[in-house]
PDB file of C-alpha atoms in Angstrom:
ATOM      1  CA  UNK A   1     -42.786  10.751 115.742  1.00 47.00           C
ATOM      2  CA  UNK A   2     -43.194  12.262 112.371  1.00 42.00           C
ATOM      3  CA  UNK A   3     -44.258  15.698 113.499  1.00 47.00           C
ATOM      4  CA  UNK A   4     -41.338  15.317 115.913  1.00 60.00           C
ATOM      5  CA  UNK A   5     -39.030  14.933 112.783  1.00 61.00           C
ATOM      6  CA  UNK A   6     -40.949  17.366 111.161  1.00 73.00           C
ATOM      7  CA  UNK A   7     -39.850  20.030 114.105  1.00 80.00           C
ATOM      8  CA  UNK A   8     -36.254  19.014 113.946  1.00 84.00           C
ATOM      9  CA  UNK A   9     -36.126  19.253 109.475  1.00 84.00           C
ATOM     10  CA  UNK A  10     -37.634  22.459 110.182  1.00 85.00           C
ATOM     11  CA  UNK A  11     -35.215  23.495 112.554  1.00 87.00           C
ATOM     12  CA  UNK A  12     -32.227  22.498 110.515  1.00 86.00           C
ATOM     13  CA  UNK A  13     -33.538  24.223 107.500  1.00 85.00           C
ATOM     14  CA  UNK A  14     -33.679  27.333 109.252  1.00 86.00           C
ATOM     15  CA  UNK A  15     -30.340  27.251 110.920  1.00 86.00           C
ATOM     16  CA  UNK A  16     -28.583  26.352 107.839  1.00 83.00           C
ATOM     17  CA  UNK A  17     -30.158  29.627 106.404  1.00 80.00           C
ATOM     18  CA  UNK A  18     -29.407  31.897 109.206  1.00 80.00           C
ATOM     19  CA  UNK A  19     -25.552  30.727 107.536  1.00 76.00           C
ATOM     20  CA  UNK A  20     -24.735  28.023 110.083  1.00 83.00           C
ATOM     21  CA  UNK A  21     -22.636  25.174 107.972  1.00 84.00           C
ATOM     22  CA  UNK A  22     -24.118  21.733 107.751  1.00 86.00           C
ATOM     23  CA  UNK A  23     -21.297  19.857 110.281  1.00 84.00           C
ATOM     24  CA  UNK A  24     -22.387  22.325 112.971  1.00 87.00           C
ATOM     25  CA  UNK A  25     -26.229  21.848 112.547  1.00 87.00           C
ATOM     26  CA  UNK A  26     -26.015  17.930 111.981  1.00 86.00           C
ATOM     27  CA  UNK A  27     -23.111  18.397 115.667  1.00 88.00           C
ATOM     28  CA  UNK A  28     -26.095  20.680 117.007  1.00 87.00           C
ATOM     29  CA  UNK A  29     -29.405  18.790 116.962  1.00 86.00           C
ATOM     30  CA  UNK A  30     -27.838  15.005 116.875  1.00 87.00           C
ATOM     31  CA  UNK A  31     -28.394  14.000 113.175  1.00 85.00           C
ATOM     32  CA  UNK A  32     -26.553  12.620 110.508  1.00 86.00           C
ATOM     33  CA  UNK A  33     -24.509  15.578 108.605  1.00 80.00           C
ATOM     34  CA  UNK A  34     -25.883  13.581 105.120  1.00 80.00           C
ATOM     35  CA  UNK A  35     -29.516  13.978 106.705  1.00 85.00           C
ATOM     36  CA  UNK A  36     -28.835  17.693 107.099  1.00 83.00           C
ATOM     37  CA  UNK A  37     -27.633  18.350 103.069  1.00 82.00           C
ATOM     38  CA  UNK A  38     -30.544  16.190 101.933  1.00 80.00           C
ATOM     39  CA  UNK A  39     -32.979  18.239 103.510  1.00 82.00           C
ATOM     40  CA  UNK A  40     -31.771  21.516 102.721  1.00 81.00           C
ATOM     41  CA  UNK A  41     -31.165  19.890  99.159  1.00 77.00           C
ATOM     42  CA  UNK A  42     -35.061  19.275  99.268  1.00 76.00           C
ATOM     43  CA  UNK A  43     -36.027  22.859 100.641  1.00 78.00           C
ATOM     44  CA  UNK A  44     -34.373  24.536  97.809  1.00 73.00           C
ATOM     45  CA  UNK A  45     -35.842  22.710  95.385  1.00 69.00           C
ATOM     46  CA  UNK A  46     -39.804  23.575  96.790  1.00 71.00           C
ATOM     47  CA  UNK A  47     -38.240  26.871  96.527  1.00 66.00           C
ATOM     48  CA  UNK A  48     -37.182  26.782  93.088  1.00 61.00           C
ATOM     49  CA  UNK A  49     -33.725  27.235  93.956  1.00 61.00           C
ATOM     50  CA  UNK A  50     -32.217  24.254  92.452  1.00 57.00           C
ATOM     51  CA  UNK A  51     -33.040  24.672  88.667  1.00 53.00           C
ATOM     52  CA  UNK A  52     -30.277  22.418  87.410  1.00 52.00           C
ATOM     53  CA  UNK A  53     -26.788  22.234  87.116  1.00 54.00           C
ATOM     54  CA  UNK A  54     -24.930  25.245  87.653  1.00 55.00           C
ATOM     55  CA  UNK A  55     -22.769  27.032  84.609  1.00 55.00           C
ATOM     56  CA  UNK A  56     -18.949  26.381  85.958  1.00 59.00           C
ATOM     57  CA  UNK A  57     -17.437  29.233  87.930  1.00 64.00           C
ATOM     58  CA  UNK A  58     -16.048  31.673  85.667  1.00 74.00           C
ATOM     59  CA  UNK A  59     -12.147  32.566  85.772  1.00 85.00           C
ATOM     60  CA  UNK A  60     -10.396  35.702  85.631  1.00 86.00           C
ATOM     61  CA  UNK A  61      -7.750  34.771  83.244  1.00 84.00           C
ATOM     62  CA  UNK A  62     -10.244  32.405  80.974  1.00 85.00           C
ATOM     63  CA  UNK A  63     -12.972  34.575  80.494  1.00 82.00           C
ATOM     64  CA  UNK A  64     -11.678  37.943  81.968  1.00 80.00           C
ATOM     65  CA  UNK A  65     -14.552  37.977  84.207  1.00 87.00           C
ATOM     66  CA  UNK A  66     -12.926  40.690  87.311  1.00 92.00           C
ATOM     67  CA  UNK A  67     -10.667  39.651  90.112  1.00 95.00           C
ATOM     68  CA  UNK A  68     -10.283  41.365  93.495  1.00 97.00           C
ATOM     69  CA  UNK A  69      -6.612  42.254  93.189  1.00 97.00           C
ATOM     70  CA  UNK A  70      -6.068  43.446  96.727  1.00 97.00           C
ATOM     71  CA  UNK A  71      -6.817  39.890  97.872  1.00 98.00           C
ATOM     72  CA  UNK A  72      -5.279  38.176  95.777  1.00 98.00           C
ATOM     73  CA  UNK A  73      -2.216  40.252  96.144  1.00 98.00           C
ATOM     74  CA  UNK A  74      -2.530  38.937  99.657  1.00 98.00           C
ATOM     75  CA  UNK A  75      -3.946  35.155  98.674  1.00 98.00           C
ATOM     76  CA  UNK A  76      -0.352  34.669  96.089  1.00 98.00           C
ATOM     77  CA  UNK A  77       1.798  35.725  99.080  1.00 98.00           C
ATOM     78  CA  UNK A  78      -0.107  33.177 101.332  1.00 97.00           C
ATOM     79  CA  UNK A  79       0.031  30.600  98.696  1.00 97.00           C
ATOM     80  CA  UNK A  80       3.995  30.672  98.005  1.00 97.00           C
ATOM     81  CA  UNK A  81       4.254  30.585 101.981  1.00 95.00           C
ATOM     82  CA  UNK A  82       2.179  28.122 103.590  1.00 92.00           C
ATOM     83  CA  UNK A  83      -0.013  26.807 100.513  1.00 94.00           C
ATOM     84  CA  UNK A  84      -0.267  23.999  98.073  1.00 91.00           C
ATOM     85  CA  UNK A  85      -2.298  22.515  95.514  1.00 93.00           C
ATOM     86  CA  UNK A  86      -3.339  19.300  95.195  1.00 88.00           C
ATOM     87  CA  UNK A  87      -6.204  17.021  93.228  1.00 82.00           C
ATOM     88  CA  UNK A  88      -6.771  13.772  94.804  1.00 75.00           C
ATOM     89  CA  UNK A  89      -7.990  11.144  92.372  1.00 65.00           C
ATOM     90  CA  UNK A  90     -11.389  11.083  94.070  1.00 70.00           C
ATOM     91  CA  UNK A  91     -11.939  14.554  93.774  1.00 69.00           C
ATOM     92  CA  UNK A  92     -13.314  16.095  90.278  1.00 77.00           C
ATOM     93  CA  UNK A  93     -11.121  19.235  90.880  1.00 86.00           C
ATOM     94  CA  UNK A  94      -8.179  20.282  92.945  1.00 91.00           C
ATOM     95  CA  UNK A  95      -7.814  22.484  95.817  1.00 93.00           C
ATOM     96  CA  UNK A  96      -5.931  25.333  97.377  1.00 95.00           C
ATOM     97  CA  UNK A  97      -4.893  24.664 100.945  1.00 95.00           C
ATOM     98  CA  UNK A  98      -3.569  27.603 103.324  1.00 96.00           C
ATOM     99  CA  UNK A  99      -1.791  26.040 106.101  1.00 94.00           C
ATOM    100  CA  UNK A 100      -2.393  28.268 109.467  1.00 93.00           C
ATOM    101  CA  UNK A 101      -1.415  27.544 112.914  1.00 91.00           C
ATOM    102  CA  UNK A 102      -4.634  26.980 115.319  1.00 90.00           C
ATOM    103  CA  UNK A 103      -3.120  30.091 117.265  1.00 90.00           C
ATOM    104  CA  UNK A 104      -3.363  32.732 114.702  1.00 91.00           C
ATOM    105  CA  UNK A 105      -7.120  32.760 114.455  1.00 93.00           C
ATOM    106  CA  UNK A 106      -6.936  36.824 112.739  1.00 94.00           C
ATOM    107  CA  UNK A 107      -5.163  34.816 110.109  1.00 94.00           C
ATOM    108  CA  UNK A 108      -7.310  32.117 109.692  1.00 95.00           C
ATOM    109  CA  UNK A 109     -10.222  34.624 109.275  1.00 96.00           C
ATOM    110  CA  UNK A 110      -8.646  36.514 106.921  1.00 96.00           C
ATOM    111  CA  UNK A 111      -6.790  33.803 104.415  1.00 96.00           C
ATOM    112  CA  UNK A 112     -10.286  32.750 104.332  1.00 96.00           C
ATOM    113  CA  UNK A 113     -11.927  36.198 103.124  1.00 96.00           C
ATOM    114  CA  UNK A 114      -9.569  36.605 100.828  1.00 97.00           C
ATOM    115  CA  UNK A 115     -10.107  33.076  99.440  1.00 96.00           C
ATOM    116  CA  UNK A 116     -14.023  33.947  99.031  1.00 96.00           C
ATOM    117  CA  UNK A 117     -13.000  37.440  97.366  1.00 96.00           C
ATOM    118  CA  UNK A 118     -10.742  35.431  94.894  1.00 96.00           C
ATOM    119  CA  UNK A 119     -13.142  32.526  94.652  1.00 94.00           C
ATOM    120  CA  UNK A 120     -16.628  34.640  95.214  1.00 93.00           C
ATOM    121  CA  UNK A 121     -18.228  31.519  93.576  1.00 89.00           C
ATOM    122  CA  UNK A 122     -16.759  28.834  95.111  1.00 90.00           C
ATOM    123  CA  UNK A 123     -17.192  27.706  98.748  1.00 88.00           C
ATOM    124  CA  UNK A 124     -13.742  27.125 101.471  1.00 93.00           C
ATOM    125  CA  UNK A 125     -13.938  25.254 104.565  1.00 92.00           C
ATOM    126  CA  UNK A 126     -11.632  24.504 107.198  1.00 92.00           C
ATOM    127  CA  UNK A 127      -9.720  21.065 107.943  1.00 91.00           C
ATOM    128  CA  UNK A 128      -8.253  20.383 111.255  1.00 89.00           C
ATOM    129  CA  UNK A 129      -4.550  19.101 111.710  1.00 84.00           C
ATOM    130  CA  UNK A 130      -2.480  18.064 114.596  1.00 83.00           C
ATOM    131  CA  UNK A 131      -1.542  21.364 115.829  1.00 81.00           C
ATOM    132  CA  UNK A 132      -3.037  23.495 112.911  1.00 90.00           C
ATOM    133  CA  UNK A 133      -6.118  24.244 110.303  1.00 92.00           C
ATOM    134  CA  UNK A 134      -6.010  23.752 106.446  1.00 93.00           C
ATOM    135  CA  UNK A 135      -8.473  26.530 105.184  1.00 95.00           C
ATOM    136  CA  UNK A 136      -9.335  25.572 101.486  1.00 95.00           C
ATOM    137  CA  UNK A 137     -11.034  26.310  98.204  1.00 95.00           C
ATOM    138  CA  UNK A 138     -12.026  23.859  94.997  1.00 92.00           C
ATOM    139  CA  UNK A 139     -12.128  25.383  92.063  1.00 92.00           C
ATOM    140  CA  UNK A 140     -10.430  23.556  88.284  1.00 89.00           C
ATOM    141  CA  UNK A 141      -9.649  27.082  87.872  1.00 91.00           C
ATOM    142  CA  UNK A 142      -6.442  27.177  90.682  1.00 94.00           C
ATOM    143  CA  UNK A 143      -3.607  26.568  88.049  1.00 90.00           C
ATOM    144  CA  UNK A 144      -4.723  29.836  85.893  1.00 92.00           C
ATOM    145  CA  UNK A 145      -4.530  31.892  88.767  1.00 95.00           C
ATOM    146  CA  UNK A 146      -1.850  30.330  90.320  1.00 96.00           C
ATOM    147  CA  UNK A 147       0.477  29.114  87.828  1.00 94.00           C
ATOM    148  CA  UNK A 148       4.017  28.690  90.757  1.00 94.00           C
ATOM    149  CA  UNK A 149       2.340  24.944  91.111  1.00 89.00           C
ATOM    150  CA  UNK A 150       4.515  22.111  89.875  1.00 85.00           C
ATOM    151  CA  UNK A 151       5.171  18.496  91.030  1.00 83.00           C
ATOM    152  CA  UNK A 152       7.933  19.256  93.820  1.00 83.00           C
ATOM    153  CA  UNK A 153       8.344  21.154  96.687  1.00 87.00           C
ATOM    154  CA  UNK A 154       8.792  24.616  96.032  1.00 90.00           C
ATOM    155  CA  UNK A 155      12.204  25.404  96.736  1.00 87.00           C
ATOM    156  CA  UNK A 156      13.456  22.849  94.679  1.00 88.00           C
ATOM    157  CA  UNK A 157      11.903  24.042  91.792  1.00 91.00           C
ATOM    158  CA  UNK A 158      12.011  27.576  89.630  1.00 93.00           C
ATOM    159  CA  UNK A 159       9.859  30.376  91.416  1.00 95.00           C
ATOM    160  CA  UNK A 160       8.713  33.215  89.393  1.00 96.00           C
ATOM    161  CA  UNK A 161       6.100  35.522  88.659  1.00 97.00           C
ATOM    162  CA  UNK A 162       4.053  35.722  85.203  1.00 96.00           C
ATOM    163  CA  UNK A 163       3.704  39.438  83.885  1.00 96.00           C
ATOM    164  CA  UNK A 164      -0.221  39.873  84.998  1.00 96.00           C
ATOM    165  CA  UNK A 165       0.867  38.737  88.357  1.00 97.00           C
ATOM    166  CA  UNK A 166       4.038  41.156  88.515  1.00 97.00           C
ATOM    167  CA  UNK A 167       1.823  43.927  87.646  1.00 97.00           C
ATOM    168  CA  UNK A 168      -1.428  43.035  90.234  1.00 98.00           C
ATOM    169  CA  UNK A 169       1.979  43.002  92.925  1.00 98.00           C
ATOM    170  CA  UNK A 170       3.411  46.206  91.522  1.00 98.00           C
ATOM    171  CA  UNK A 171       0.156  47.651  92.023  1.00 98.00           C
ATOM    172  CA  UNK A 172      -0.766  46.314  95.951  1.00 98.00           C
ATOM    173  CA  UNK A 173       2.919  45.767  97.082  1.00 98.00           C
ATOM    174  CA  UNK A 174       1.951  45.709 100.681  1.00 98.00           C
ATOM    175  CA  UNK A 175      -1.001  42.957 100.373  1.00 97.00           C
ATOM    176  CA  UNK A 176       1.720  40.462  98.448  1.00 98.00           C
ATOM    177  CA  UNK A 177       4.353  41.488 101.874  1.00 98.00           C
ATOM    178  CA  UNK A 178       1.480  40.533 104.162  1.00 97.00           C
ATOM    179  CA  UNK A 179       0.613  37.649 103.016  1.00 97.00           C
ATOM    180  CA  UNK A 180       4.324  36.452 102.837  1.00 97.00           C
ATOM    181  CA  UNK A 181       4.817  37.565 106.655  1.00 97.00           C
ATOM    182  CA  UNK A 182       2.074  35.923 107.414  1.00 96.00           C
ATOM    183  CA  UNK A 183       2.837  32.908 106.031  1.00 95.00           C
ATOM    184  CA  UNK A 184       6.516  32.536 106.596  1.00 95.00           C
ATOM    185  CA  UNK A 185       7.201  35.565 108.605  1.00 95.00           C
ATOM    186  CA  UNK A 186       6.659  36.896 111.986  1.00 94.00           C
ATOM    187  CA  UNK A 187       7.462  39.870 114.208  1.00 94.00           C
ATOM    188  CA  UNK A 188       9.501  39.677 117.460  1.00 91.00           C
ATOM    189  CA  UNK A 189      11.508  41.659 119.982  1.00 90.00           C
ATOM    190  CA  UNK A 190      14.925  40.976 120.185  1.00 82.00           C
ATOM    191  CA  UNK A 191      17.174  42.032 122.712  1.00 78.00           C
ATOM    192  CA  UNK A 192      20.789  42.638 123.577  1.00 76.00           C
ATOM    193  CA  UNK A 193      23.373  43.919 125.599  1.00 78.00           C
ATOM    194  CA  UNK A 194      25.364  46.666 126.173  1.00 79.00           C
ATOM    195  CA  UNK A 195      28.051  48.423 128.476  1.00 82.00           C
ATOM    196  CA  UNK A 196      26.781  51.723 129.340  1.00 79.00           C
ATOM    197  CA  UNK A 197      29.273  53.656 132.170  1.00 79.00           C
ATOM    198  CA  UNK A 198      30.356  50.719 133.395  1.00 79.00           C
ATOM    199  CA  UNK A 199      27.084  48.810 133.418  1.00 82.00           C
ATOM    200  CA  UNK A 200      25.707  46.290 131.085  1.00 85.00           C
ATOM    201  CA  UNK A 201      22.037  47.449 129.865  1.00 81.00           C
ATOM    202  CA  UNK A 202      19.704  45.241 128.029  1.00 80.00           C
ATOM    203  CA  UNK A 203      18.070  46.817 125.019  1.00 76.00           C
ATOM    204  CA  UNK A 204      15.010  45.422 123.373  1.00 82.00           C
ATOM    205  CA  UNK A 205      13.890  46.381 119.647  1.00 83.00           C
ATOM    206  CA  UNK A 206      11.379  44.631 117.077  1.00 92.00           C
ATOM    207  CA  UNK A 207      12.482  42.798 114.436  1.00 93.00           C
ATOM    208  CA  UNK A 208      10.610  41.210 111.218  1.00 96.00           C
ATOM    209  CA  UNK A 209      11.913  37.735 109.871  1.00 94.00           C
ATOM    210  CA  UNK A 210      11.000  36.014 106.842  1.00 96.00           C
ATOM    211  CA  UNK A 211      11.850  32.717 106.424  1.00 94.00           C
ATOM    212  CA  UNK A 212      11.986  30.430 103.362  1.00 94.00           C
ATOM    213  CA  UNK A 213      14.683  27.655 101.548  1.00 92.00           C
ATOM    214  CA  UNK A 214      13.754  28.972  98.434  1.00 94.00           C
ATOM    215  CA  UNK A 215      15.950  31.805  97.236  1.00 94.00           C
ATOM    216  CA  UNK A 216      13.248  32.631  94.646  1.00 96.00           C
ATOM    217  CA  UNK A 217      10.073  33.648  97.096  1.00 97.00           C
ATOM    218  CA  UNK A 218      13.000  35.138  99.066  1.00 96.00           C
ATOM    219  CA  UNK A 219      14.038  37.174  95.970  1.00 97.00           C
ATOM    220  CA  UNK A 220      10.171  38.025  95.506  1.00 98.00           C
ATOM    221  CA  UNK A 221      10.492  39.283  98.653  1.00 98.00           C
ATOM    222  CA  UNK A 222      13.216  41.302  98.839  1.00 98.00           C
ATOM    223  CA  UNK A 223      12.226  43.030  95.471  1.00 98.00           C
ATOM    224  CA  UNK A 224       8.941  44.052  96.982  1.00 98.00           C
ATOM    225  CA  UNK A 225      10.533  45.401  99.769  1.00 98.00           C
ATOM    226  CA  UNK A 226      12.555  47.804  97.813  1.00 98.00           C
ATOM    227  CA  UNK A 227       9.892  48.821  96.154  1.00 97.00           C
ATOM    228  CA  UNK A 228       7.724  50.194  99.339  1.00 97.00           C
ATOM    229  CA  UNK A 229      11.253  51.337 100.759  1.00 97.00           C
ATOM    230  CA  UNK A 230      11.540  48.728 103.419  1.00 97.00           C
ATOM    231  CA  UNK A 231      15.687  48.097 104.280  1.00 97.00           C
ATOM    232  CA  UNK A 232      16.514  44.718 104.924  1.00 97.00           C
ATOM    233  CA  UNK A 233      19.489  42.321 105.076  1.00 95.00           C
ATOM    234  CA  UNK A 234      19.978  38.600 104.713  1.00 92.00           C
ATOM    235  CA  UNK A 235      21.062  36.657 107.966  1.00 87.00           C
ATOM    236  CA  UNK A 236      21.796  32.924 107.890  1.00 79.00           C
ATOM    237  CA  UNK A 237      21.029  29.784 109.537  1.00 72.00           C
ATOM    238  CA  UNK A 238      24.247  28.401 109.586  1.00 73.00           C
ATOM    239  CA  UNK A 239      25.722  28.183 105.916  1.00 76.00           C
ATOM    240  CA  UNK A 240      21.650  28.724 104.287  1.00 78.00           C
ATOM    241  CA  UNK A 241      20.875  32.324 103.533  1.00 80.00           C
ATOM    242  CA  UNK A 242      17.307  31.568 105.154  1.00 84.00           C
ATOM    243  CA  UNK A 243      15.893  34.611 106.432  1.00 92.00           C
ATOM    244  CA  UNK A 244      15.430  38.196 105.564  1.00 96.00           C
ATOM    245  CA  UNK A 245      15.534  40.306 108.490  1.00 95.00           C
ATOM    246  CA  UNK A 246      13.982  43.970 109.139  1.00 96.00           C
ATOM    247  CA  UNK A 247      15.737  45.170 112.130  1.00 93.00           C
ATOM    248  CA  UNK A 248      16.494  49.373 111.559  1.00 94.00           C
ATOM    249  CA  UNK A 249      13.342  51.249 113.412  1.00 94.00           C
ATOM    250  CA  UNK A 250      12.468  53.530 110.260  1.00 96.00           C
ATOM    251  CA  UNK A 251      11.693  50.495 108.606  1.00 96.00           C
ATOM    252  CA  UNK A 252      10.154  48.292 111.441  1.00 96.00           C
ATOM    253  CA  UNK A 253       7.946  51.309 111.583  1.00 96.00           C
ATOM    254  CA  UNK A 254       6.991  51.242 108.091  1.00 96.00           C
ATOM    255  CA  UNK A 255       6.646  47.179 108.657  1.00 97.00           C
ATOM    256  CA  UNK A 256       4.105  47.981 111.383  1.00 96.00           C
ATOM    257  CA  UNK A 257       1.920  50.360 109.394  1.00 95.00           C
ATOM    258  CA  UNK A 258       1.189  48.009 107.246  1.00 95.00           C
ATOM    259  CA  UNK A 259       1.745  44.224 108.444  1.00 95.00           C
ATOM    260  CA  UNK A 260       1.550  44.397 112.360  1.00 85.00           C
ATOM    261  CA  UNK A 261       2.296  41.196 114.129  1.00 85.00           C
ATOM    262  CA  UNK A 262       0.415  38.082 113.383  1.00 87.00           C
ATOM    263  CA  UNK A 263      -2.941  37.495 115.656  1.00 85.00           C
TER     264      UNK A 263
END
């Protein structure tokens, strides 16, 4: 019995160091998920890899220490879409959730990398919803970096950008549009009719939306837009300026350079 344990700690050890997480090994060979962290806990320290407590992550805007801009770009755009940070009163620090539909796996993948290029010290996972995933990332460092959080839901609160932030978006335009597209936005083909010598024709053409209450991620938008020489126009949902629409093909075609539909 104990070299049969023996084979399976052994076996665990080694998948959770080939990069499997511990759910999946624990799910895999039939053991506790608590089992699997103690014994990789006790592997790393044989190995000397456990020499203490850790020094805290370091921050970009505490300590200066570098930031990947182009993902971050990306990351804020995400974050004033879909995201939200919260600190339960269990939990020693708070966390960044990215809210992604179970369909749009490409974006799940990728919120995630640019989570761990923002956050290169700090480990994400993903938590399943009805319907959808939660990809997230602890760090007590969320509120220098992301400084848009406030008690509220976004559109009922003030939404703007601090200088730094202005400037990383000035400088990556297009990963700050992707991530609000992906987020809030999408990319269809609309269609409509005409009379064309008699005979009504039906005409398809793609068309970006962007939708969000708040006028001030709207407005963040819009600006951006401008900037990379994207045309757009407001449209409404009834009486509520909602969405931003990109319907003319010169700039659909710039759209698609760039952004692409969501996958």
């Amino acid at each position: 019995m104990v070299a049969q344990g023996n084979d399976l700690r052994h076996r665990a050890i080694a998948l959770c160091r080939s990069g499997m997480r511990n759910a999946e090994v624990a799910r895999r060979l039939g053991v506790p998920p608590g089992t699997v962290s103690y014994w990789l806990h006790v592997d790393r320290s044989r190995r000397g890899e456990c020499p203490g407590r850790r020094p805290p992550p370091s921050c970009p805007r505490c300590d200066e220490t570098p930031l990947d801009e182009v993902a971050y770009a990306y990351l804020l755009g995400l974050y004033l879409g879909d995201g939200h940070i919260v600190q339960h009163s269990r939990h020693r620090v708070p966390s960044l959730m990215i809210t992604c539909s179970e369909k749009w796996t490409g974006l799940i993948d990728e919120a995630e990398r640019a989570m761990r290029a923002v956050f290169p010290q700090n480990r994400t996972c993903r938590v399943r919803k009805t319907g959808a995933l939660n990809v997230k990332v602890y760090s007590k460092h969320l509120w220098c970096l992301f400084p848009q959080h406030g008690e509220g839901r976004k559109h009922e609160r003030h939404i703007a950008l601090e200088p730094w932030q202005q400037a990383i978006v000035d400088r990556y335009p297009w990963g700050f549009i992707r991530g609000l597209i992906h987020s809030d936005g999408c990319r269809i083909t609309n269609w409509t009719t005409r009379i064309v010598a008699g005979e009504r024709k039906r005409y398809e053409y793609p068309r970006y939306f962007f939708t969000n209450k708040s006028d001030d991620i709207r407005r963040l938008l819009t600006d951006t837009l401008d900037k990379v020489g994207v045309e757009w126009r407001v449209t409404r949902r009834g009486n509520d300026p909602y969405n931003v629409s990109v319907a003319r093909r010169e700039a659909v075609a710039l759209m698609d350079r760039f952004i692409g539909p969501k996958h």
